[in-house]
Coordinates of C-alpha atoms in Angstrom, one line a residue:
M1 CA 37.3 -74.8 -44.4
N2 CA 33.2 -75.0 -44.0
K3 CA 30.4 -75.3 -46.8
D4 CA 29.6 -71.5 -47.3
Q5 CA 33.4 -71.0 -47.7
E6 CA 33.8 -73.7 -50.3
G7 CA 30.4 -72.1 -52.2
S8 CA 32.0 -68.4 -52.4
P9 CA 34.3 -67.1 -54.8
E10 CA 37.9 -65.9 -53.9
V11 CA 38.5 -61.9 -53.3
S12 CA 41.7 -60.8 -54.1
D13 CA 43.3 -57.8 -51.1
D14 CA 43.9 -55.6 -54.3
Q15 CA 39.9 -56.5 -55.1
D16 CA 39.0 -55.5 -51.4
D17 CA 40.6 -52.9 -51.4
A18 CA 39.2 -51.2 -54.1
I19 CA 35.4 -51.7 -52.6
I20 CA 36.4 -50.4 -49.2
G21 CA 37.3 -46.9 -51.0
Q22 CA 34.8 -46.7 -53.1
A23 CA 32.1 -47.5 -50.1
F24 CA 34.2 -44.8 -48.4
R25 CA 33.8 -42.2 -51.1
K26 CA 30.4 -42.7 -51.4
S27 CA 30.2 -42.3 -47.5
V28 CA 31.6 -38.7 -48.0
W29 CA 29.9 -37.3 -50.5
V30 CA 26.8 -38.4 -48.8
L31 CA 28.7 -36.5 -45.4
L32 CA 29.0 -33.5 -47.6
A33 CA 25.7 -33.1 -48.7
L34 CA 24.1 -33.7 -45.5
I35 CA 26.4 -30.6 -44.3
A36 CA 25.5 -28.7 -47.3
V37 CA 21.3 -29.3 -46.4
G38 CA 22.4 -28.1 -42.8
L39 CA 24.2 -25.1 -43.6
C40 CA 21.6 -23.8 -46.0
F41 CA 18.9 -24.5 -43.1
W42 CA 21.3 -22.2 -40.9
L43 CA 21.3 -19.7 -43.9
V44 CA 17.9 -19.4 -44.1
G45 CA 16.9 -19.0 -40.5
R46 CA 19.8 -16.4 -39.9
M47 CA 17.9 -14.0 -42.9
P48 CA 15.6 -11.6 -42.0
E49 CA 11.8 -12.8 -41.7
D50 CA 9.4 -11.4 -44.2
K51 CA 6.7 -11.0 -42.5
G52 CA 5.0 -9.4 -44.7
P53 CA 1.9 -7.4 -44.3
E54 CA 0.3 -7.5 -40.2
V55 CA -2.5 -9.7 -40.2
V56 CA -5.2 -9.3 -37.4
T57 CA -6.9 -12.5 -36.5
E58 CA -10.7 -11.6 -36.1
I59 CA -12.7 -13.5 -33.6
S60 CA -16.3 -13.9 -33.9
V61 CA -18.7 -13.8 -30.8
P62 CA -20.6 -17.2 -30.4
S63 CA -24.0 -16.6 -31.7
A64 CA -25.8 -18.2 -29.4
S65 CA -25.4 -15.6 -26.9
M66 CA -27.6 -13.2 -28.8
Q67 CA -30.9 -14.0 -27.6
A68 CA -33.3 -12.1 -29.1
E69 CA -32.8 -8.6 -31.5
V70 CA -32.2 -5.5 -29.9
K71 CA -31.6 -1.9 -31.2
V72 CA -28.9 0.6 -29.6
P73 CA -30.1 3.9 -28.5
G74 CA -29.1 6.8 -30.2
V75 CA -27.7 9.0 -27.4
G76 CA -24.9 11.5 -28.6
F77 CA -22.2 12.9 -26.4
T78 CA -21.4 16.4 -27.3
D79 CA -17.1 17.7 -26.3
V80 CA -18.0 21.0 -23.8
T81 CA -15.1 21.1 -22.6
E82 CA -13.8 24.5 -24.3
S83 CA -16.6 25.9 -24.1
S84 CA -17.7 24.9 -20.0
G85 CA -13.5 27.1 -19.4
I86 CA -11.7 24.1 -18.6
D87 CA -8.2 24.8 -20.5
F88 CA -6.2 22.2 -18.5
K89 CA -2.8 21.0 -20.4
H90 CA -0.9 17.5 -19.0
V91 CA 2.9 18.3 -19.1
N92 CA 4.5 15.1 -19.0
G93 CA 8.1 16.5 -18.8
S94 CA 9.7 14.6 -22.1
F95 CA 12.7 15.9 -23.5
G96 CA 13.8 13.0 -25.6
E97 CA 15.1 10.3 -23.9
K98 CA 12.1 8.8 -23.3
W99 CA 11.7 8.0 -19.4
L100 CA 9.1 5.3 -18.7
P101 CA 6.7 7.8 -16.0
E102 CA 6.4 10.3 -18.9
T103 CA 3.8 8.0 -20.9
M104 CA 1.8 6.4 -18.0
G105 CA -0.7 10.3 -18.1
S106 CA -2.3 10.7 -15.1
G107 CA -6.1 10.2 -13.2
V108 CA -8.9 13.1 -12.8
A109 CA -11.1 13.2 -9.7
V110 CA -14.8 14.4 -9.4
I111 CA -15.1 16.5 -6.1
D112 CA -17.7 18.6 -4.5
Y113 CA -14.8 19.7 -2.8
D114 CA -16.9 23.2 -1.4
Q115 CA -20.3 20.5 -1.2
D116 CA -22.8 22.7 -3.3
R117 CA -24.1 19.8 -4.6
A118 CA -22.5 20.6 -7.9
P119 CA -19.4 17.9 -9.0
D120 CA -16.3 19.9 -9.6
L121 CA -13.3 18.4 -11.4
F122 CA -9.3 17.8 -9.8
F123 CA -6.8 17.4 -12.9
V124 CA -3.7 15.5 -11.6
N125 CA -0.9 17.1 -13.2
A126 CA 3.2 16.3 -13.6
C127 CA 6.1 18.0 -14.9
Y128 CA 9.8 18.9 -16.3
W129 CA 12.0 17.0 -15.0
P130 CA 15.1 18.7 -13.2
E131 CA 17.5 20.4 -15.3
H132 CA 15.5 19.7 -18.6
L133 CA 12.8 23.1 -18.0
P134 CA 12.6 24.3 -21.8
D135 CA 13.5 27.8 -21.9
G136 CA 11.1 30.5 -21.1
A137 CA 8.8 27.6 -19.4
T138 CA 7.2 28.0 -15.7
Q139 CA 6.7 24.7 -14.3
P140 CA 3.5 23.5 -14.4
T141 CA 0.7 22.6 -11.4
H142 CA -2.0 20.2 -10.4
A143 CA -5.9 22.1 -11.3
L144 CA -9.0 22.7 -9.4
Y145 CA -12.4 23.8 -11.6
R146 CA -14.8 24.6 -9.6
N147 CA -18.6 24.3 -11.2
L148 CA -20.3 27.4 -11.2
G149 CA -23.7 25.3 -12.7
G150 CA -24.9 25.8 -16.1
G151 CA -21.8 23.4 -17.6
H152 CA -19.0 25.7 -16.5
F153 CA -16.2 26.6 -14.5
Q154 CA -13.9 28.2 -13.4
D155 CA -10.4 27.3 -12.5
V156 CA -10.3 28.1 -8.5
T157 CA -6.5 26.4 -8.1
A158 CA -4.7 29.8 -7.2
Q159 CA -6.8 30.3 -3.9
S160 CA -7.1 26.1 -3.1
G161 CA -3.7 25.6 -2.3
L162 CA -3.2 23.1 -4.9
D163 CA -1.7 25.1 -7.2
K164 CA 1.7 22.7 -6.2
T165 CA 3.8 21.1 -8.8
H166 CA 4.3 17.2 -8.5
Y167 CA 5.0 14.8 -10.8
G168 CA 1.5 13.1 -9.9
M169 CA 0.2 10.2 -11.2
G170 CA -3.4 9.2 -9.0
V171 CA -5.7 10.4 -6.7
A172 CA -8.1 9.3 -4.0
V173 CA -10.9 11.2 -2.6
G174 CA -12.1 10.8 0.5
D175 CA -13.3 11.8 4.4
Y176 CA -10.7 10.7 6.5
D177 CA -11.6 13.0 9.3
N178 CA -15.6 12.9 8.8
D179 CA -15.3 16.4 9.0
G180 CA -17.9 16.6 5.9
W181 CA -15.2 17.6 3.5
P182 CA -13.9 15.3 1.3
D183 CA -9.7 15.3 0.9
L184 CA -7.5 14.8 -1.3
F185 CA -4.2 12.2 -1.4
L186 CA -2.3 12.6 -4.5
T187 CA 0.4 9.4 -6.1
G188 CA 3.1 10.2 -8.4
V189 CA 7.3 9.8 -8.5
G190 CA 9.0 11.1 -5.6
G191 CA 6.4 10.8 -3.1
N192 CA 2.9 11.4 -2.4
H193 CA 0.8 14.4 -0.8
L194 CA -1.9 14.1 1.6
M195 CA -4.3 17.5 1.1
H196 CA -6.8 18.2 4.1
N197 CA -9.9 20.5 3.1
T198 CA -10.6 23.0 5.3
G199 CA -14.4 23.7 4.8
E200 CA -13.0 27.5 3.6
G201 CA -12.0 26.6 -0.9
Y202 CA -8.6 25.6 0.9
F203 CA -6.4 22.4 1.3
E204 CA -3.2 22.4 3.2
E205 CA -1.1 19.9 2.6
V206 CA -0.9 17.3 5.7
T207 CA 0.9 14.7 4.9
R208 CA 4.0 14.7 7.3
E209 CA 1.9 14.6 10.1
A210 CA -0.4 12.3 8.7
G211 CA 2.6 9.6 7.8
V212 CA 1.6 9.0 4.0
G213 CA 4.7 10.5 2.1
E214 CA 6.5 7.9 1.3
G215 CA 10.2 8.0 -0.2
A216 CA 11.7 10.1 -2.7
Q217 CA 12.7 7.2 -4.9
D218 CA 9.0 6.0 -4.9
W219 CA 6.9 5.5 -7.9
S220 CA 2.9 5.6 -6.4
T221 CA 0.0 5.0 -8.8
C222 CA -3.9 4.0 -7.7
A223 CA -5.0 4.5 -5.0
A224 CA -8.1 4.7 -2.8
F225 CA -9.8 5.0 0.9
L226 CA -12.0 2.1 2.1
D227 CA -13.0 0.9 5.5
H228 CA -11.2 -2.1 5.2
D229 CA -11.3 -3.0 9.3
N230 CA -15.0 -1.3 9.6
D231 CA -14.4 1.2 12.5
G232 CA -16.3 3.8 10.6
D233 CA -13.4 5.9 9.5
L234 CA -11.7 5.1 6.3
D235 CA -8.4 3.6 5.7
L236 CA -5.7 4.2 2.3
F237 CA -4.6 2.1 0.3
V238 CA -1.7 2.5 -2.0
G239 CA -0.7 0.8 -5.6
H240 CA 2.9 1.1 -6.7
Y241 CA 4.2 0.5 -10.2
V242 CA 8.1 -1.0 -10.4
Q243 CA 11.2 0.5 -9.0
W244 CA 12.2 3.2 -11.0
S245 CA 14.9 6.0 -11.8
P246 CA 16.2 7.5 -14.6
S247 CA 20.0 5.3 -14.6
I248 CA 17.6 2.7 -14.0
D249 CA 15.5 3.4 -17.3
L250 CA 18.3 4.2 -19.3
E251 CA 20.3 0.7 -18.6
Q252 CA 17.2 -1.3 -20.4
G253 CA 18.6 0.4 -24.0
T254 CA 14.5 -0.7 -25.1
T255 CA 14.1 0.3 -28.6
L256 CA 12.0 0.3 -32.2
T257 CA 12.8 -1.3 -34.8
G258 CA 14.8 2.0 -37.4
L259 CA 13.5 4.3 -34.8
G260 CA 15.1 4.8 -32.2
R261 CA 14.7 4.3 -28.5
A262 CA 11.8 3.5 -26.9
Y263 CA 9.4 3.4 -23.6
G264 CA 11.1 0.6 -21.7
Q265 CA 8.8 -2.7 -21.1
P266 CA 7.4 -3.0 -17.3
M267 CA 8.6 -6.6 -17.7
N268 CA 12.3 -5.4 -17.2
F269 CA 12.1 -2.9 -13.8
Q270 CA 11.8 -5.0 -10.9
G271 CA 8.2 -5.3 -8.9
T272 CA 7.0 -3.4 -5.6
Y273 CA 5.0 -4.1 -2.6
P274 CA 1.4 -2.0 -2.5
A275 CA 1.2 -0.3 1.2
L276 CA -2.4 0.3 3.6
Y277 CA -2.3 2.7 5.7
E278 CA -4.8 2.4 9.2
N279 CA -6.5 5.2 10.0
L280 CA -5.9 5.9 13.9
G281 CA -8.1 9.0 14.1
S282 CA -6.6 12.6 14.7
G283 CA -5.3 12.4 11.5
R284 CA -2.6 10.4 11.4
F285 CA -2.1 6.9 9.8
K286 CA 0.2 3.7 10.5
D287 CA 1.1 1.6 7.8
V288 CA 0.1 -1.6 8.3
S289 CA 1.2 -3.4 5.0
E290 CA 3.1 -6.3 6.0
L291 CA 0.8 -7.0 8.8
A292 CA -2.1 -7.4 6.6
G293 CA -0.1 -9.9 4.2
L294 CA -0.1 -6.8 1.2
R295 CA 3.8 -7.7 0.2
I296 CA 3.4 -10.4 -2.0
K297 CA 7.1 -11.5 -3.4
N298 CA 8.4 -14.3 -5.8
P299 CA 8.5 -17.4 -3.9
A300 CA 11.5 -18.2 -6.5
T301 CA 13.5 -14.9 -6.5
G302 CA 11.9 -13.5 -3.3
V303 CA 12.0 -10.1 -4.8
P304 CA 8.2 -7.7 -5.0
V305 CA 5.8 -9.2 -7.5
A306 CA 3.5 -6.1 -7.7
K307 CA 3.7 -3.7 -10.6
S308 CA 0.0 -2.2 -9.7
L309 CA -1.7 0.5 -11.6
G310 CA -5.4 -0.1 -11.0
V311 CA -7.3 -1.2 -8.0
A312 CA -10.7 -2.0 -7.2
P313 CA -12.2 -2.0 -3.6
V314 CA -15.4 -4.5 -3.4
D315 CA -17.2 -7.1 -0.4
L316 CA -16.3 -9.9 -3.3
D317 CA -18.2 -13.0 -1.3
D318 CA -20.5 -10.5 0.6
D319 CA -19.0 -11.6 4.1
G320 CA -18.9 -7.2 4.7
F321 CA -15.9 -6.3 5.1
M322 CA -13.9 -5.2 2.0
D323 CA -11.6 -6.8 -0.5
L324 CA -9.7 -5.6 -3.0
V325 CA -8.7 -6.4 -6.7
I326 CA -5.5 -5.2 -8.1
A327 CA -4.5 -4.5 -11.6
N328 CA -0.9 -5.5 -11.9
D329 CA 1.5 -5.1 -15.5
T330 CA 2.8 -8.4 -17.4
V331 CA 2.3 -9.6 -13.5
Q332 CA 0.0 -11.6 -11.8
N333 CA -3.1 -9.9 -11.0
F334 CA -3.9 -10.0 -6.8
V335 CA -7.1 -10.7 -5.2
M336 CA -6.6 -9.9 -1.8
H337 CA -9.1 -11.4 -0.2
N338 CA -9.7 -9.6 3.3
Q339 CA -9.8 -12.0 6.5
G340 CA -11.7 -10.0 8.9
D341 CA -8.6 -10.1 11.1
G342 CA -6.9 -6.7 9.7
T343 CA -5.2 -9.7 7.2
F344 CA -5.8 -10.1 3.5
K345 CA -5.1 -13.2 1.9
E346 CA -3.6 -13.3 -1.7
I347 CA -6.3 -15.7 -3.7
G348 CA -5.7 -14.0 -7.3
A349 CA -4.6 -17.2 -8.9
R350 CA -7.4 -19.5 -7.3
S351 CA -10.3 -17.4 -8.0
G352 CA -9.2 -16.9 -11.4
M353 CA -8.3 -13.3 -12.0
G354 CA -4.6 -13.5 -11.6
F355 CA -3.9 -14.4 -15.0
D356 CA -5.9 -15.0 -18.4
S357 CA -7.6 -18.3 -19.6
F358 CA -4.5 -19.2 -20.5
G359 CA -2.9 -18.8 -17.8
K360 CA -0.9 -16.1 -18.9
A361 CA -0.3 -12.2 -16.8
R362 CA -1.8 -9.1 -19.5
G363 CA -0.8 -5.9 -19.3
A364 CA -3.8 -4.2 -17.0
M365 CA -4.3 -1.0 -15.8
G366 CA -7.7 0.4 -15.2
I367 CA -10.5 -1.9 -13.4
D368 CA -14.1 -1.3 -11.7
T369 CA -16.8 -3.6 -10.4
A370 CA -20.6 -4.1 -11.1
R371 CA -23.7 -6.1 -11.0
F372 CA -24.0 -5.7 -14.3
R373 CA -26.5 -8.5 -14.8
E374 CA -28.5 -7.1 -11.9
D375 CA -28.3 -10.0 -9.9
D376 CA -25.8 -11.9 -7.3
A377 CA -23.3 -12.3 -10.1
L378 CA -20.4 -9.8 -10.2
G379 CA -18.3 -8.7 -13.1
V380 CA -14.8 -7.3 -12.6
G381 CA -14.0 -5.1 -16.0
V382 CA -10.0 -5.1 -16.8
A383 CA -8.8 -2.4 -19.6
N384 CA -5.4 -4.8 -20.7
F385 CA -2.8 -4.0 -23.1
A386 CA -2.9 -3.7 -27.4
N387 CA -3.7 -7.0 -29.2
E388 CA -5.1 -8.0 -25.3
M389 CA -9.0 -8.6 -24.5
T390 CA -10.7 -6.6 -22.3
A391 CA -11.0 -9.0 -19.5
L392 CA -14.6 -9.5 -17.7
Y393 CA -14.5 -12.0 -15.2
V394 CA -17.6 -13.0 -13.4
G395 CA -18.6 -14.8 -10.4
K396 CA -21.4 -15.4 -7.5
A397 CA -21.2 -12.7 -5.4
D398 CA -21.0 -15.3 -2.6
Q399 CA -18.1 -16.9 -4.0
T400 CA -14.4 -15.8 -4.8
I401 CA -14.4 -18.1 -8.4
F402 CA -14.3 -15.9 -11.5
T403 CA -14.4 -16.3 -14.9
D404 CA -13.1 -14.6 -17.9
E405 CA -16.7 -14.1 -20.3
A406 CA -15.1 -11.3 -22.3
I407 CA -16.0 -13.2 -25.6
P408 CA -19.5 -14.6 -25.0
A409 CA -20.4 -11.2 -23.5
G410 CA -19.8 -9.4 -26.3
I411 CA -16.8 -7.1 -25.5
G412 CA -13.9 -9.6 -25.9
P413 CA -13.1 -9.5 -29.9
A414 CA -14.1 -5.5 -30.3
S415 CA -11.5 -4.5 -27.6
R416 CA -9.0 -6.6 -28.4
L417 CA -6.5 -4.2 -30.5
A418 CA -6.8 -1.1 -28.6
L419 CA -4.7 -0.4 -25.6
K420 CA -6.9 0.1 -23.2
F421 CA -6.6 2.6 -20.3
G422 CA -9.5 3.7 -18.2
L423 CA -12.3 1.4 -17.6
F424 CA -15.8 1.9 -15.9
F425 CA -19.6 0.9 -15.7
F426 CA -22.1 3.3 -16.4
D427 CA -25.4 3.5 -17.0
Y428 CA -25.2 6.0 -19.8
D429 CA -28.9 5.7 -21.2
L430 CA -31.0 5.6 -17.6
D431 CA -32.5 2.0 -18.9
G432 CA -31.3 0.6 -15.6
W433 CA -28.4 -1.7 -17.2
Q434 CA -24.7 -0.8 -16.5
D435 CA -22.7 -0.2 -19.6
L436 CA -19.0 -0.5 -20.4
L437 CA -16.7 2.7 -21.6
T438 CA -12.8 2.1 -22.1
A439 CA -10.3 5.6 -22.7
N440 CA -7.6 4.7 -25.2
G441 CA -4.4 5.1 -26.5
H442 CA -0.8 4.0 -26.7
L443 CA 2.6 4.5 -25.3
E444 CA 4.6 5.2 -28.7
E445 CA 3.6 8.1 -31.0
E446 CA 5.4 6.3 -33.3
I447 CA 3.6 3.0 -33.2
H448 CA 2.1 2.8 -36.3
Q449 CA 5.0 2.7 -38.5
I450 CA 5.9 -0.4 -36.6
Q451 CA 2.5 -2.2 -36.2
E452 CA -0.5 -0.7 -39.3
S453 CA -3.3 -2.0 -37.3
Q454 CA -1.8 0.6 -33.9
Q455 CA -2.4 4.2 -33.9
Y456 CA -0.6 6.7 -30.8
E457 CA -4.4 8.3 -30.8
Q458 CA -6.9 5.7 -30.2
A459 CA -10.9 6.0 -29.9
A460 CA -12.9 5.3 -26.9
H461 CA -14.7 2.5 -26.8
L462 CA -17.9 2.1 -25.1
F463 CA -20.4 -1.1 -25.1
W464 CA -24.2 -0.6 -24.5
N465 CA -26.1 -3.4 -21.8
A466 CA -28.6 -5.3 -24.2
G467 CA -30.3 -6.7 -20.8
P468 CA -32.1 -9.4 -19.6
A469 CA -33.7 -10.2 -23.2
T470 CA -29.7 -11.0 -24.8
G471 CA -28.5 -12.0 -20.9
C472 CA -26.6 -9.2 -20.5
R473 CA -24.8 -9.1 -23.1
F474 CA -23.0 -5.7 -24.5
I475 CA -23.1 -4.3 -27.7
E476 CA -20.4 -2.1 -29.3
V477 CA -21.4 1.3 -30.0
S478 CA -20.6 3.1 -33.4
P479 CA -20.6 7.2 -33.4
E480 CA -24.0 7.2 -35.6
E481 CA -25.3 6.1 -32.4
A482 CA -23.7 8.2 -29.6
G483 CA -22.0 11.6 -31.6
Q484 CA -18.5 11.8 -33.4
D485 CA -17.2 13.3 -30.1
L486 CA -17.1 10.9 -28.3
F487 CA -15.0 8.8 -30.3
K488 CA -12.3 10.9 -31.6
P489 CA -9.0 9.9 -31.3
I490 CA -6.9 10.8 -28.3
V491 CA -4.2 9.8 -25.9
G492 CA -6.3 8.5 -23.1
R493 CA -5.4 7.5 -20.2
G494 CA -7.7 8.0 -16.5
S495 CA -11.6 8.6 -17.0
A496 CA -14.6 9.5 -14.6
F497 CA -18.0 9.8 -14.3
A498 CA -20.3 12.5 -12.9
D499 CA -23.7 14.5 -13.5
F500 CA -22.0 17.7 -14.0
D501 CA -24.8 19.7 -15.3
G502 CA -27.4 18.2 -13.4
D503 CA -29.9 16.3 -15.6
G504 CA -29.8 13.1 -14.4
D505 CA -27.4 11.8 -16.7
L506 CA -23.9 11.3 -16.1
D507 CA -21.4 12.9 -18.1
V508 CA -17.8 11.8 -19.1
V509 CA -14.5 12.8 -18.5
M510 CA -11.3 11.8 -19.9
T511 CA -7.7 12.9 -19.8
Q512 CA -4.5 12.7 -21.8
T513 CA -0.9 12.3 -21.9
N514 CA 0.7 15.9 -22.5
Q515 CA -2.5 17.0 -23.7
K516 CA -5.6 18.5 -22.9
P517 CA -8.7 16.4 -21.1
V518 CA -12.2 15.9 -23.0
L519 CA -15.3 16.9 -21.1
L520 CA -17.8 15.0 -23.2
R521 CA -21.4 16.1 -22.1
N522 CA -24.9 13.3 -22.1
D523 CA -27.2 14.4 -24.3
Q524 CA -29.9 11.5 -23.5
D525 CA -33.0 12.8 -24.5
L526 CA -35.0 9.1 -24.4
G527 CA -37.5 10.3 -21.6
H528 CA -35.8 7.8 -19.2
H529 CA -36.4 8.5 -15.3
W530 CA -33.9 7.9 -12.7
I531 CA -33.1 8.7 -9.2
R532 CA -30.3 9.9 -7.3
L533 CA -28.6 9.4 -4.2
K534 CA -25.6 10.6 -1.6
L535 CA -25.6 9.0 1.1
V536 CA -24.0 9.8 4.4
G537 CA -22.6 7.6 6.8
A538 CA -23.4 8.1 10.6
S539 CA -21.3 4.9 12.3
S540 CA -20.3 4.4 8.9
N541 CA -17.7 6.4 7.3
R542 CA -19.5 9.8 6.2
D543 CA -19.0 8.9 3.0
A544 CA -20.9 5.8 2.9
I545 CA -17.8 4.3 0.9
G546 CA -18.7 0.6 0.2
A547 CA -22.1 0.1 0.5
W548 CA -24.3 -0.8 -0.9
V549 CA -28.0 0.1 -2.4
R550 CA -30.6 -1.9 -3.7
L551 CA -33.3 -1.1 -5.7
R552 CA -36.7 -2.3 -7.1
L553 CA -38.8 -1.9 -10.3
G554 CA -41.4 -4.2 -10.9
D555 CA -39.6 -8.0 -10.6
Q556 CA -36.5 -6.8 -11.0
D557 CA -33.9 -5.6 -8.6
Y558 CA -30.6 -2.9 -9.4
W559 CA -27.5 -2.3 -7.7
R560 CA -24.9 0.4 -7.5
Q561 CA -22.3 1.1 -5.4
V562 CA -21.1 3.9 -3.2
M563 CA -17.4 3.9 -5.0
P564 CA -15.9 6.7 -5.9
T565 CA -12.0 4.6 -7.0
R566 CA -12.9 3.8 -10.5
S567 CA -10.8 3.1 -13.7
Y568 CA -7.1 3.9 -14.0
L569 CA -5.5 6.7 -11.4
S570 CA -9.1 8.6 -11.7
Q571 CA -12.0 8.8 -9.2
S572 CA -16.0 9.3 -10.3
E573 CA -18.5 10.6 -8.4
K574 CA -20.1 9.2 -5.0
I575 CA -23.6 9.8 -5.7
I576 CA -24.8 6.7 -7.2
T577 CA -27.5 6.8 -10.0
F578 CA -30.2 4.4 -10.7
G579 CA -32.2 4.7 -14.4
M580 CA -35.1 4.1 -14.6
G581 CA -36.3 3.8 -17.8
K582 CA -40.0 4.6 -18.5
A583 CA -40.6 3.8 -14.9
E584 CA -42.4 6.5 -12.9
S585 CA -42.0 4.8 -9.5
Y586 CA -40.0 2.6 -7.8
Q587 CA -41.4 -0.3 -5.2
E588 CA -38.7 -0.1 -2.8
L589 CA -35.1 0.9 -2.1
E590 CA -33.0 -0.9 0.4
V591 CA -29.2 0.7 1.7
I592 CA -27.0 -2.2 2.8
W593 CA -24.7 0.1 5.1
P594 CA -21.0 -1.2 5.6
G595 CA -20.9 -3.7 8.0
G596 CA -24.2 -4.9 7.3
Q597 CA -26.9 -2.6 8.4
T598 CA -29.6 -2.3 6.0
Q599 CA -31.8 0.4 6.1
Q600 CA -35.6 0.8 4.4
C601 CA -36.0 4.6 2.3
Q602 CA -39.6 4.8 0.8
G603 CA -41.2 8.2 -0.9
L604 CA -38.1 9.5 -2.8
A605 CA -39.4 11.6 -6.0
V606 CA -38.2 10.1 -9.2
D607 CA -36.2 12.4 -11.5
A608 CA -34.2 14.1 -8.0
Q609 CA -31.7 13.7 -6.5
H610 CA -31.6 12.8 -2.0
E611 CA -29.9 12.7 0.7
I612 CA -29.9 9.8 2.8
R613 CA -28.3 9.3 6.5
Q614 CA -27.7 6.4 7.9
A615 CA -30.2 5.8 11.0
D616 CA -28.8 5.6 14.5

């Protein structure tokens, strides 16, 4: 026995068993206590969460971005829809099952179809679903309204050849055969329609002959005429949303908590490919989508990525070729960089426009571009879903790297809550600086019962460009400054602008889903001067789509692009408007035609509209 053993008291077997038993009992009690605590945590986690009242976090604009005190001008907008004679009503065909196309709405196009210098209006309609036509109802058609002048329109649909029933979505305007008469291309569920303007007030369908009809299972959305290869005629881009059918929709089983079925979420539907049709002349097109590199697949799954709702054709890097910025819903936006050889390279993520600042895809709808700072920086505005700010990507004109500046520019915080669709830049007060407007509206009629901060009908947003004194910061315009009519809550979708009454300032039209559109007259009365230009191409496409015009006032240059494709599923006028503020004359006016040819124009009268033809 060692020393330690000698100094230790002896322990009997009975005492040893008692100690062991006591330790075991303590262990059991500790184990039971741990199990009880774990069970409590599990039960709490399974209990319905009491979220309490909805909390909306405020986002403030950095004060440093406001460099001078400015005052928003008073420019009223007046609802003249009824008095103008426009009685169109959109029909979405809803019958209770909540099929996704029903809530997407449709577009509107400004088109001077009879070439009388007065912009006319074409409204895209949907229709009732087969086997769900209400008793006593007839299928609706698209609608064409002729501008009679004096603020009045006449419904000429019946004699125009456009009285067709089609589950329509979007529209593009372009003189694809360079005959001097603007044609119409219609997208929608179940195929496309190309309507050729005969020049006699009538449109004939030439879809089959042209080769742009697509299939009965296709759902096409945005569309744009552009000359992607600079050969002098207009090619055609067509965006597609998701792979959809009634059976696919019903499989989603989307619901609103406590309220039954809801409209399906786009992330639950498979993506699609956009299409590019090359103009071959003689009224024919060729599908070059795959050859051009527009069929983008998910590298992991091999399925199509795009869920396109908006497109903005623009030359991002001043290389003379039109690029395409494509707004995709819940997946990354595409930036298709034109390589100049008939192909495009997708650089959305690298450009900074593919995702938001946190690398997240947003629900993108309408889109437009403008040099809103009137320098070499290009702005790309994208209207996003509710609780997602409107994006304002800004980059140098000779580069393809962009940064979202929505917050410092003053747009982000004010735009966040609304569900934005139509978006475009325009100079509504004719001070020379381009402003921004969005048409807003939710998808679900019952949304307020789920989210207190949301309403089905929502007011538009108008942002005034405060000019160089503030770094061209945007300031949200109030009803006191622009009138109540502009901000009346609607289920906004498409939107467009034009000078409908011939007074030089820009009026606005907004569509609604399953309701009537809203035509708003601009009552600007600030004494500001203006000049309006219609460009006619010769070696370039006759519409001059893609041309830029530079106007110099004093030591400041102002820029406008000839581009009808703007906003959401819609087309604005091709005529460009320069607001001149108090200036009574200009120093320089230069046209940069598609392909790069420049042309100087001097001696044009102010407060008038002019036609500029491309020099031979």
